[in-house]
Amino acid sequence: MSDELDDDLAPDPAALTPSVRFREPLDLLVMVKAEGMRLDQYVHMHVADFSRSELQKSIEAGGITVNGKPSKPSYKVRKNDRLHVEMPEPTHDIPIPENIPLDILYQDGWLAVINKPHDMVVHPAKGNWSGTLVNALQWHFREQLSNDNGQLRAGIVHRLDKDTSGVILVAKDNATHRELAMQFETRKVFKEYIAIVVGELDRDSDYIEGAMKMHPHDRLRMIVSTDPDAKHALSYYEVLERFRGFTLVKIQPRTGRTHQIRVHLLHAGCPVLADKLYGGRDSMKAYELDSTLPRDLDDVLIGRQALHAFRLRFRHPRTDQWIEAEAPFPPDMRRVLESLRKHRPAR
């Protein structure tokens, strides 16, 4: 969940453990699959907020050790190598409050539920130091945000990919944050997504069970794998509407793996529409569904993965009441559906 990484499903790891951006040490044990990888490359897989050049400087300065000894960025890691990583504090300032409009679905004194637009990064990181959800939260809620994770992730309990729209939960104090994060960790949060996929799912409802792990050659991608180190992942789906060559589907992930929905739907033979990472393309134009339109018409129906976090249901940590929030179906996915109904109705 890129990222997912902008993870579509998982609680933000920093909600359960401190962010490595704030000097907290990180210990890593190299597994056999990573043997032969450069030290700076391997660490970058686990500390992606820092650039390779930053990591190389830290290795050369002795901030990253192998089996208790200094090393070089070019060192090829071996199975059972024990790495100790201590990174300096970030050189970037705390997020600047930005007056970015937010669609607040629910809020009280302890938490808020936001309908995140599809083009917004959740928290600042390399290459995205402004325009994020955290920048907007700093403006709207000021000091009323949990800060256990540090200022760069203030209030953020879980994440959505930049290009995934929909419901995201925000904590206003640290105790609420920890309790919400634990609900995610123990799978007590009900999550429901809606996607438009390329292809026609065989059954009207079913489950997809496939353990997942990082792609061996591309750290941005996840794959379904039978390897012993792959983590269990389970998703339920229900077809909402069928078209020729496409399907509108509702998905309920029961585990929270990075990119789980996108990877599971690909595994089922129906990748999410306009998912560049897993489907090979990042947009759909009007002429692709309407053959009467000229092919040079630059009329983009959707320019991001057609995935929307539709509903989130959880128990309020303070009132003990169940809270259920729904995010309206986004305009770009609605445009695609209207075109599919008109030009690709089911047989």
mmCIF file of C-alpha atoms in Angstrom:
data_model
loop_
_atom_site.group_PDB
_atom_site.id
_atom_site.type_symbol
_atom_site.label_atom_id
_atom_site.label_comp_id
_atom_site.label_asym_id
_atom_site.label_seq_id
_atom_site.Cartn_x
_atom_site.Cartn_y
_atom_site.Cartn_z
ATOM 1 C CA MET A 1 0.000 0.000 0.000
ATOM 2 C CA SER A 2 3.084 2.132 -2.174
ATOM 3 C CA ASP A 3 1.496 2.551 -1.092
ATOM 4 C CA GLU A 4 0.850 2.776 -0.780
ATOM 5 C CA LEU A 5 4.229 3.242 -0.023
ATOM 6 C CA ASP A 6 0.783 4.570 -0.022
ATOM 7 C CA ASP A 7 -0.893 1.680 1.748
ATOM 8 C CA ASP A 8 -4.524 1.315 0.852
ATOM 9 C CA LEU A 9 -5.309 -0.918 3.770
ATOM 10 C CA ALA A 10 -2.705 -1.129 6.488
ATOM 11 C CA PRO A 11 -2.529 1.143 9.504
ATOM 12 C CA ASP A 12 0.387 3.518 9.224
ATOM 13 C CA PRO A 13 3.296 1.540 10.715
ATOM 14 C CA ALA A 14 4.273 4.684 12.606
ATOM 15 C CA ALA A 15 0.968 4.459 14.434
ATOM 16 C CA LEU A 16 2.319 1.359 16.141
ATOM 17 C CA THR A 17 6.064 2.018 16.104
ATOM 18 C CA PRO A 18 7.966 5.315 16.037
ATOM 19 C CA SER A 19 8.917 6.823 12.695
ATOM 20 C CA VAL A 20 12.506 6.190 11.625
ATOM 21 C CA ARG A 21 12.586 9.837 10.590
ATOM 22 C CA PHE A 22 13.131 10.780 14.242
ATOM 23 C CA ARG A 23 16.331 8.981 15.234
ATOM 24 C CA GLU A 24 14.606 5.871 16.574
ATOM 25 C CA PRO A 25 16.968 2.968 15.743
ATOM 26 C CA LEU A 26 15.888 0.239 13.372
ATOM 27 C CA ASP A 27 17.253 -3.311 13.453
ATOM 28 C CA LEU A 28 17.016 -5.487 10.341
ATOM 29 C CA LEU A 29 17.797 -9.145 9.746
ATOM 30 C CA VAL A 30 18.699 -9.973 6.136
ATOM 31 C CA MET A 31 16.759 -12.880 4.654
ATOM 32 C CA VAL A 32 18.084 -15.215 1.964
ATOM 33 C CA LYS A 33 16.010 -13.552 -0.779
ATOM 34 C CA ALA A 34 17.995 -10.303 -0.352
ATOM 35 C CA GLU A 35 21.467 -11.850 -0.565
ATOM 36 C CA GLY A 36 23.741 -9.965 -2.925
ATOM 37 C CA MET A 37 21.850 -6.684 -2.704
ATOM 38 C CA ARG A 38 23.851 -3.515 -2.041
ATOM 39 C CA LEU A 39 23.652 -2.319 1.549
ATOM 40 C CA ASP A 40 22.342 1.141 0.633
ATOM 41 C CA GLN A 41 19.723 -0.387 -1.674
ATOM 42 C CA TYR A 42 18.565 -2.885 0.951
ATOM 43 C CA VAL A 43 18.216 -0.244 3.676
ATOM 44 C CA HIS A 44 16.369 2.042 1.265
ATOM 45 C CA MET A 45 13.691 -0.648 0.922
ATOM 46 C CA HIS A 46 12.965 -0.259 4.626
ATOM 47 C CA VAL A 47 13.656 3.465 5.095
ATOM 48 C CA ALA A 48 12.131 4.882 1.927
ATOM 49 C CA ASP A 49 11.675 8.398 3.332
ATOM 50 C CA PHE A 50 15.424 8.914 2.895
ATOM 51 C CA SER A 51 17.156 9.110 -0.461
ATOM 52 C CA ARG A 52 19.908 6.696 -1.470
ATOM 53 C CA SER A 53 22.447 9.516 -1.188
ATOM 54 C CA GLU A 54 21.319 10.272 2.384
ATOM 55 C CA LEU A 55 21.648 6.605 3.272
ATOM 56 C CA GLN A 56 25.102 6.395 1.688
ATOM 57 C CA LYS A 57 26.266 9.344 3.801
ATOM 58 C CA SER A 58 24.870 7.705 6.925
ATOM 59 C CA ILE A 59 26.637 4.410 6.127
ATOM 60 C CA GLU A 60 29.936 6.215 5.539
ATOM 61 C CA ALA A 61 29.483 8.122 8.816
ATOM 62 C CA GLY A 62 28.907 4.886 10.737
ATOM 63 C CA GLY A 63 25.208 5.471 11.361
ATOM 64 C CA ILE A 64 24.356 2.159 9.702
ATOM 65 C CA THR A 65 26.341 -0.894 10.774
ATOM 66 C CA VAL A 66 26.516 -4.535 9.695
ATOM 67 C CA ASN A 67 26.930 -7.081 12.473
ATOM 68 C CA GLY A 68 28.028 -4.262 14.764
ATOM 69 C CA LYS A 69 30.744 -2.964 12.428
ATOM 70 C CA PRO A 70 30.966 -0.018 10.001
ATOM 71 C CA SER A 71 30.540 -0.881 6.356
ATOM 72 C CA LYS A 72 30.379 0.631 2.871
ATOM 73 C CA PRO A 73 27.306 1.492 0.747
ATOM 74 C CA SER A 74 28.458 -1.051 -1.861
ATOM 75 C CA TYR A 75 28.666 -3.924 0.620
ATOM 76 C CA LYS A 76 26.630 -6.921 -0.598
ATOM 77 C CA VAL A 77 24.391 -8.100 2.207
ATOM 78 C CA ARG A 78 24.331 -11.755 3.212
ATOM 79 C CA LYS A 79 21.741 -13.992 4.836
ATOM 80 C CA ASN A 80 21.497 -13.410 8.614
ATOM 81 C CA ASP A 81 23.432 -10.142 8.489
ATOM 82 C CA ARG A 82 22.183 -7.941 11.322
ATOM 83 C CA LEU A 83 21.875 -4.286 10.393
ATOM 84 C CA HIS A 84 21.493 -1.441 12.847
ATOM 85 C CA VAL A 85 20.137 1.762 11.333
ATOM 86 C CA GLU A 86 20.235 5.159 13.013
ATOM 87 C CA MET A 87 19.264 8.063 10.779
ATOM 88 C CA PRO A 88 19.639 11.778 11.515
ATOM 89 C CA GLU A 89 16.669 14.011 12.055
ATOM 90 C CA PRO A 90 15.061 15.282 8.836
ATOM 91 C CA THR A 91 16.419 18.467 7.329
ATOM 92 C CA HIS A 92 12.887 19.545 6.414
ATOM 93 C CA ASP A 93 10.817 21.739 8.690
ATOM 94 C CA ILE A 94 7.605 20.508 10.263
ATOM 95 C CA PRO A 95 4.656 20.574 7.842
ATOM 96 C CA ILE A 96 3.452 24.098 7.124
ATOM 97 C CA PRO A 97 -0.299 24.546 7.641
ATOM 98 C CA GLU A 98 -1.936 25.017 4.238
ATOM 99 C CA ASN A 99 -5.478 26.235 3.644
ATOM 100 C CA ILE A 100 -6.505 23.244 1.558
ATOM 101 C CA PRO A 101 -10.268 22.515 1.621
ATOM 102 C CA LEU A 102 -11.212 19.261 3.322
ATOM 103 C CA ASP A 103 -14.398 17.232 2.967
ATOM 104 C CA ILE A 104 -14.991 16.341 6.622
ATOM 105 C CA LEU A 105 -17.479 13.489 6.880
ATOM 106 C CA TYR A 106 -17.514 13.369 10.684
ATOM 107 C CA GLN A 107 -15.639 14.904 13.582
ATOM 108 C CA ASP A 108 -15.778 15.332 17.343
ATOM 109 C CA GLY A 109 -13.275 16.201 20.039
ATOM 110 C CA TRP A 110 -11.243 13.035 19.582
ATOM 111 C CA LEU A 111 -11.186 12.167 15.897
ATOM 112 C CA ALA A 112 -12.219 13.139 12.378
ATOM 113 C CA VAL A 113 -13.155 11.211 9.239
ATOM 114 C CA ILE A 114 -12.067 12.790 5.944
ATOM 115 C CA ASN A 115 -13.041 12.103 2.337
ATOM 116 C CA LYS A 116 -9.567 12.268 0.753
ATOM 117 C CA PRO A 117 -9.411 13.371 -2.905
ATOM 118 C CA HIS A 118 -7.589 11.050 -5.275
ATOM 119 C CA ASP A 119 -4.676 13.376 -6.031
ATOM 120 C CA MET A 120 -3.560 14.023 -2.444
ATOM 121 C CA VAL A 121 -0.580 12.399 -0.719
ATOM 122 C CA VAL A 122 -1.381 11.518 2.888
ATOM 123 C CA HIS A 123 1.778 12.736 4.654
ATOM 124 C CA PRO A 124 4.960 14.607 3.705
ATOM 125 C CA ALA A 125 7.857 12.569 2.408
ATOM 126 C CA LYS A 126 10.621 12.840 -0.144
ATOM 127 C CA GLY A 127 9.307 14.758 -3.145
ATOM 128 C CA ASN A 128 6.027 15.723 -1.437
ATOM 129 C CA TRP A 129 6.681 18.263 1.294
ATOM 130 C CA SER A 130 3.553 20.332 0.674
ATOM 131 C CA GLY A 131 -0.021 19.876 -0.491
ATOM 132 C CA THR A 132 -0.461 16.742 1.621
ATOM 133 C CA LEU A 133 -3.327 15.771 3.888
ATOM 134 C CA VAL A 134 -1.122 16.519 6.902
ATOM 135 C CA ASN A 135 -0.517 20.072 5.632
ATOM 136 C CA ALA A 136 -4.275 20.517 5.359
ATOM 137 C CA LEU A 137 -4.906 18.970 8.802
ATOM 138 C CA GLN A 138 -2.400 21.374 10.357
ATOM 139 C CA TRP A 139 -4.493 24.263 9.026
ATOM 140 C CA HIS A 140 -7.921 22.918 9.973
ATOM 141 C CA PHE A 141 -7.119 21.374 13.364
ATOM 142 C CA ARG A 142 -3.916 23.188 14.408
ATOM 143 C CA GLU A 143 -2.746 21.669 17.690
ATOM 144 C CA GLN A 144 -5.639 19.196 17.868
ATOM 145 C CA LEU A 145 -3.753 16.322 16.277
ATOM 146 C CA SER A 146 -2.007 13.292 17.707
ATOM 147 C CA ASN A 147 1.765 13.583 17.535
ATOM 148 C CA ASP A 148 3.054 10.190 18.706
ATOM 149 C CA ASN A 149 4.381 9.690 15.170
ATOM 150 C CA GLY A 150 6.005 13.099 15.013
ATOM 151 C CA GLN A 151 4.835 16.148 13.133
ATOM 152 C CA LEU A 152 5.342 14.695 9.666
ATOM 153 C CA ARG A 153 2.505 12.229 10.313
ATOM 154 C CA ALA A 154 0.446 14.174 12.820
ATOM 155 C CA GLY A 155 -3.014 12.651 13.160
ATOM 156 C CA ILE A 156 -2.482 9.899 10.579
ATOM 157 C CA VAL A 157 -3.682 6.484 11.773
ATOM 158 C CA HIS A 158 -3.729 4.617 8.442
ATOM 159 C CA ARG A 159 -3.029 5.504 4.823
ATOM 160 C CA LEU A 160 -4.453 5.503 1.339
ATOM 161 C CA ASP A 161 -2.489 5.632 -1.880
ATOM 162 C CA LYS A 162 -2.229 9.074 -3.427
ATOM 163 C CA ASP A 163 -4.483 7.968 -6.293
ATOM 164 C CA THR A 164 -7.055 6.213 -4.102
ATOM 165 C CA SER A 165 -9.933 8.410 -3.005
ATOM 166 C CA GLY A 166 -12.225 8.023 -0.036
ATOM 167 C CA VAL A 167 -12.543 7.582 3.707
ATOM 168 C CA ILE A 168 -9.524 8.113 5.945
ATOM 169 C CA LEU A 169 -9.464 8.339 9.735
ATOM 170 C CA VAL A 170 -7.623 11.045 11.713
ATOM 171 C CA ALA A 171 -6.872 11.079 15.470
ATOM 172 C CA LYS A 172 -6.805 14.294 17.481
ATOM 173 C CA ASP A 173 -4.973 12.976 20.557
ATOM 174 C CA ASN A 174 -2.391 10.310 21.236
ATOM 175 C CA ALA A 175 -4.543 7.984 23.333
ATOM 176 C CA THR A 176 -7.259 7.904 20.660
ATOM 177 C CA HIS A 177 -4.586 7.362 18.010
ATOM 178 C CA ARG A 178 -3.137 4.335 19.766
ATOM 179 C CA GLU A 179 -6.532 2.742 20.341
ATOM 180 C CA LEU A 180 -7.610 3.267 16.729
ATOM 181 C CA ALA A 181 -4.293 1.875 15.478
ATOM 182 C CA MET A 182 -4.839 -1.203 17.620
ATOM 183 C CA GLN A 183 -8.289 -1.700 16.086
ATOM 184 C CA PHE A 184 -6.658 -1.739 12.643
ATOM 185 C CA GLU A 185 -3.917 -4.068 13.845
ATOM 186 C CA THR A 186 -6.410 -6.527 15.332
ATOM 187 C CA ARG A 187 -8.690 -6.322 12.254
ATOM 188 C CA LYS A 188 -11.639 -4.811 14.077
ATOM 189 C CA VAL A 189 -12.150 -2.010 11.540
ATOM 190 C CA PHE A 190 -14.627 -2.781 8.737
ATOM 191 C CA LYS A 191 -13.383 -1.467 5.378
ATOM 192 C CA GLU A 192 -15.237 -1.447 2.089
ATOM 193 C CA TYR A 193 -13.862 -0.317 -1.253
ATOM 194 C CA ILE A 194 -15.388 0.054 -4.705
ATOM 195 C CA ALA A 195 -13.361 -0.504 -7.867
ATOM 196 C CA ILE A 196 -13.864 -0.575 -11.612
ATOM 197 C CA VAL A 197 -11.776 -3.413 -13.009
ATOM 198 C CA VAL A 198 -10.703 -4.473 -16.466
ATOM 199 C CA GLY A 199 -12.192 -7.868 -17.202
ATOM 200 C CA GLU A 200 -15.193 -9.849 -16.021
ATOM 201 C CA LEU A 201 -15.033 -11.675 -12.709
ATOM 202 C CA ASP A 202 -16.337 -15.240 -12.966
ATOM 203 C CA ARG A 203 -18.524 -15.216 -9.863
ATOM 204 C CA ASP A 204 -20.959 -12.684 -8.461
ATOM 205 C CA SER A 205 -19.337 -13.012 -5.039
ATOM 206 C CA ASP A 206 -16.280 -14.841 -3.798
ATOM 207 C CA TYR A 207 -13.076 -14.410 -1.858
ATOM 208 C CA ILE A 208 -9.492 -14.046 -2.991
ATOM 209 C CA GLU A 209 -6.921 -15.627 -0.706
ATOM 210 C CA GLY A 210 -3.304 -15.202 -1.622
ATOM 211 C CA ALA A 211 -0.290 -14.572 0.602
ATOM 212 C CA MET A 212 1.701 -11.501 -0.400
ATOM 213 C CA LYS A 213 5.274 -10.279 -0.381
ATOM 214 C CA MET A 214 7.398 -7.626 -2.004
ATOM 215 C CA HIS A 215 8.321 -8.198 -5.650
ATOM 216 C CA PRO A 216 11.877 -9.612 -5.748
ATOM 217 C CA HIS A 217 13.089 -7.076 -8.317
ATOM 218 C CA ASP A 218 10.782 -4.080 -7.873
ATOM 219 C CA ARG A 219 10.357 -2.690 -4.352
ATOM 220 C CA LEU A 220 7.350 -0.615 -5.442
ATOM 221 C CA ARG A 221 5.289 -3.696 -6.280
ATOM 222 C CA MET A 222 3.773 -6.515 -4.260
ATOM 223 C CA ILE A 223 2.976 -10.001 -5.552
ATOM 224 C CA VAL A 224 0.962 -13.054 -4.541
ATOM 225 C CA SER A 225 3.443 -15.722 -3.526
ATOM 226 C CA THR A 226 3.621 -19.194 -1.975
ATOM 227 C CA ASP A 227 6.989 -18.429 -0.366
ATOM 228 C CA PRO A 228 7.147 -19.114 3.383
ATOM 229 C CA ASP A 229 7.916 -15.448 4.121
ATOM 230 C CA ALA A 230 4.798 -14.192 2.281
ATOM 231 C CA LYS A 231 2.088 -12.812 4.583
ATOM 232 C CA HIS A 232 -1.473 -14.121 4.642
ATOM 233 C CA ALA A 233 -3.964 -11.903 2.807
ATOM 234 C CA LEU A 234 -7.717 -12.312 2.317
ATOM 235 C CA SER A 235 -10.246 -10.199 0.400
ATOM 236 C CA TYR A 236 -13.966 -10.706 -0.189
ATOM 237 C CA TYR A 237 -15.681 -9.228 -3.223
ATOM 238 C CA GLU A 238 -19.190 -8.750 -4.591
ATOM 239 C CA VAL A 239 -20.006 -7.774 -8.162
ATOM 240 C CA LEU A 240 -22.215 -4.677 -8.257
ATOM 241 C CA GLU A 241 -22.588 -4.264 -12.016
ATOM 242 C CA ARG A 242 -21.311 -6.029 -15.123
ATOM 243 C CA PHE A 243 -20.296 -4.625 -18.507
ATOM 244 C CA ARG A 244 -18.652 -6.004 -21.620
ATOM 245 C CA GLY A 245 -15.012 -6.209 -20.627
ATOM 246 C CA PHE A 246 -15.365 -4.425 -17.282
ATOM 247 C CA THR A 247 -16.837 -4.975 -13.819
ATOM 248 C CA LEU A 248 -17.909 -2.709 -10.974
ATOM 249 C CA VAL A 249 -17.003 -4.524 -7.776
ATOM 250 C CA LYS A 250 -17.170 -4.017 -4.010
ATOM 251 C CA ILE A 251 -14.221 -5.347 -2.001
ATOM 252 C CA GLN A 252 -13.902 -6.001 1.708
ATOM 253 C CA PRO A 253 -10.278 -6.639 2.711
ATOM 254 C CA ARG A 254 -9.999 -8.742 5.845
ATOM 255 C CA THR A 255 -6.263 -8.243 6.195
ATOM 256 C CA GLY A 256 -4.272 -5.053 5.672
ATOM 257 C CA ARG A 257 -1.382 -5.771 3.323
ATOM 258 C CA THR A 258 0.256 -3.133 1.168
ATOM 259 C CA HIS A 259 -1.655 -2.772 -2.143
ATOM 260 C CA GLN A 260 -3.749 -5.788 -1.169
ATOM 261 C CA ILE A 261 -6.882 -4.987 -3.185
ATOM 262 C CA ARG A 262 -4.932 -4.052 -6.300
ATOM 263 C CA VAL A 263 -2.742 -7.158 -6.138
ATOM 264 C CA HIS A 264 -5.619 -9.530 -5.367
ATOM 265 C CA LEU A 265 -7.757 -8.228 -8.229
ATOM 266 C CA LEU A 266 -4.791 -8.575 -10.580
ATOM 267 C CA HIS A 267 -4.299 -12.112 -9.280
ATOM 268 C CA ALA A 268 -7.958 -12.802 -10.120
ATOM 269 C CA GLY A 269 -7.302 -11.657 -13.696
ATOM 270 C CA CYS A 270 -9.086 -8.307 -13.376
ATOM 271 C CA PRO A 271 -6.690 -5.435 -12.567
ATOM 272 C CA VAL A 272 -8.070 -2.118 -11.378
ATOM 273 C CA LEU A 273 -8.751 0.198 -14.312
ATOM 274 C CA ALA A 274 -5.996 2.789 -14.946
ATOM 275 C CA ASP A 275 -3.689 1.292 -12.318
ATOM 276 C CA LYS A 276 -0.319 2.009 -13.879
ATOM 277 C CA LEU A 277 1.676 -0.036 -11.372
ATOM 278 C CA TYR A 278 -0.346 -3.235 -11.748
ATOM 279 C CA GLY A 279 -2.300 -2.709 -14.950
ATOM 280 C CA GLY A 280 0.273 -1.008 -17.157
ATOM 281 C CA ARG A 281 -1.685 2.169 -17.920
ATOM 282 C CA ASP A 282 -2.717 5.255 -15.967
ATOM 283 C CA SER A 283 -5.780 6.596 -17.781
ATOM 284 C CA MET A 284 -8.793 5.848 -19.957
ATOM 285 C CA LYS A 285 -10.029 8.163 -22.708
ATOM 286 C CA ALA A 286 -13.576 8.562 -23.920
ATOM 287 C CA TYR A 287 -12.921 7.225 -27.431
ATOM 288 C CA GLU A 288 -11.850 3.876 -25.977
ATOM 289 C CA LEU A 289 -15.460 3.199 -25.012
ATOM 290 C CA ASP A 290 -17.213 5.266 -27.687
ATOM 291 C CA SER A 291 -16.029 4.204 -31.152
ATOM 292 C CA THR A 292 -17.778 7.190 -32.778
ATOM 293 C CA LEU A 293 -15.303 9.626 -31.203
ATOM 294 C CA PRO A 294 -12.029 10.526 -32.966
ATOM 295 C CA ARG A 295 -8.984 8.746 -31.572
ATOM 296 C CA ASP A 296 -7.077 12.009 -31.217
ATOM 297 C CA LEU A 297 -9.707 13.425 -28.861
ATOM 298 C CA ASP A 298 -7.953 14.167 -25.582
ATOM 299 C CA ASP A 299 -10.989 13.517 -23.383
ATOM 300 C CA VAL A 300 -9.771 11.642 -20.310
ATOM 301 C CA LEU A 301 -12.514 9.855 -18.392
ATOM 302 C CA ILE A 302 -10.206 8.906 -15.542
ATOM 303 C CA GLY A 303 -6.522 9.558 -14.962
ATOM 304 C CA ARG A 304 -5.818 7.420 -11.901
ATOM 305 C CA GLN A 305 -6.581 3.967 -10.537
ATOM 306 C CA ALA A 306 -10.350 3.475 -10.281
ATOM 307 C CA LEU A 307 -10.347 2.576 -6.583
ATOM 308 C CA HIS A 308 -12.405 4.315 -3.902
ATOM 309 C CA ALA A 309 -12.480 3.737 -0.132
ATOM 310 C CA PHE A 310 -16.250 3.841 0.181
ATOM 311 C CA ARG A 311 -17.050 2.913 3.768
ATOM 312 C CA LEU A 312 -15.257 2.682 7.108
ATOM 313 C CA ARG A 313 -16.844 1.326 10.290
ATOM 314 C CA PHE A 314 -15.127 1.310 13.683
ATOM 315 C CA ARG A 315 -15.846 1.523 17.397
ATOM 316 C CA HIS A 316 -15.265 4.981 18.885
ATOM 317 C CA PRO A 317 -12.454 4.659 21.479
ATOM 318 C CA ARG A 318 -14.070 7.204 23.803
ATOM 319 C CA THR A 319 -17.840 6.757 23.457
ATOM 320 C CA ASP A 320 -17.734 3.037 22.588
ATOM 321 C CA GLN A 321 -20.324 3.718 19.886
ATOM 322 C CA TRP A 322 -20.013 2.327 16.367
ATOM 323 C CA ILE A 323 -19.170 5.008 13.800
ATOM 324 C CA GLU A 324 -19.839 4.374 10.117
ATOM 325 C CA ALA A 325 -18.775 6.868 7.466
ATOM 326 C CA GLU A 326 -19.292 6.755 3.704
ATOM 327 C CA ALA A 327 -17.522 8.809 1.060
ATOM 328 C CA PRO A 328 -19.625 9.774 -1.998
ATOM 329 C CA PHE A 329 -18.707 8.100 -5.257
ATOM 330 C CA PRO A 330 -16.102 10.346 -6.972
ATOM 331 C CA PRO A 331 -16.916 12.208 -10.222
ATOM 332 C CA ASP A 332 -14.214 10.572 -12.378
ATOM 333 C CA MET A 333 -15.345 7.038 -11.534
ATOM 334 C CA ARG A 334 -18.942 8.150 -12.082
ATOM 335 C CA ARG A 335 -17.997 9.373 -15.579
ATOM 336 C CA VAL A 336 -16.512 5.975 -16.407
ATOM 337 C CA LEU A 337 -19.635 4.187 -15.179
ATOM 338 C CA GLU A 338 -21.942 6.397 -17.248
ATOM 339 C CA SER A 339 -19.865 5.691 -20.349
ATOM 340 C CA LEU A 340 -19.776 1.953 -19.639
ATOM 341 C CA ARG A 341 -23.534 1.827 -19.192
ATOM 342 C CA LYS A 342 -24.012 3.610 -22.474
ATOM 343 C CA HIS A 343 -21.357 1.941 -24.630
ATOM 344 C CA ARG A 344 -20.542 -1.391 -22.915
ATOM 345 C CA PRO A 345 -23.777 -2.745 -21.401
ATOM 346 C CA ALA A 346 -23.749 -6.374 -20.330
ATOM 347 C CA ARG A 347 -24.599 -8.879 -23.042
#
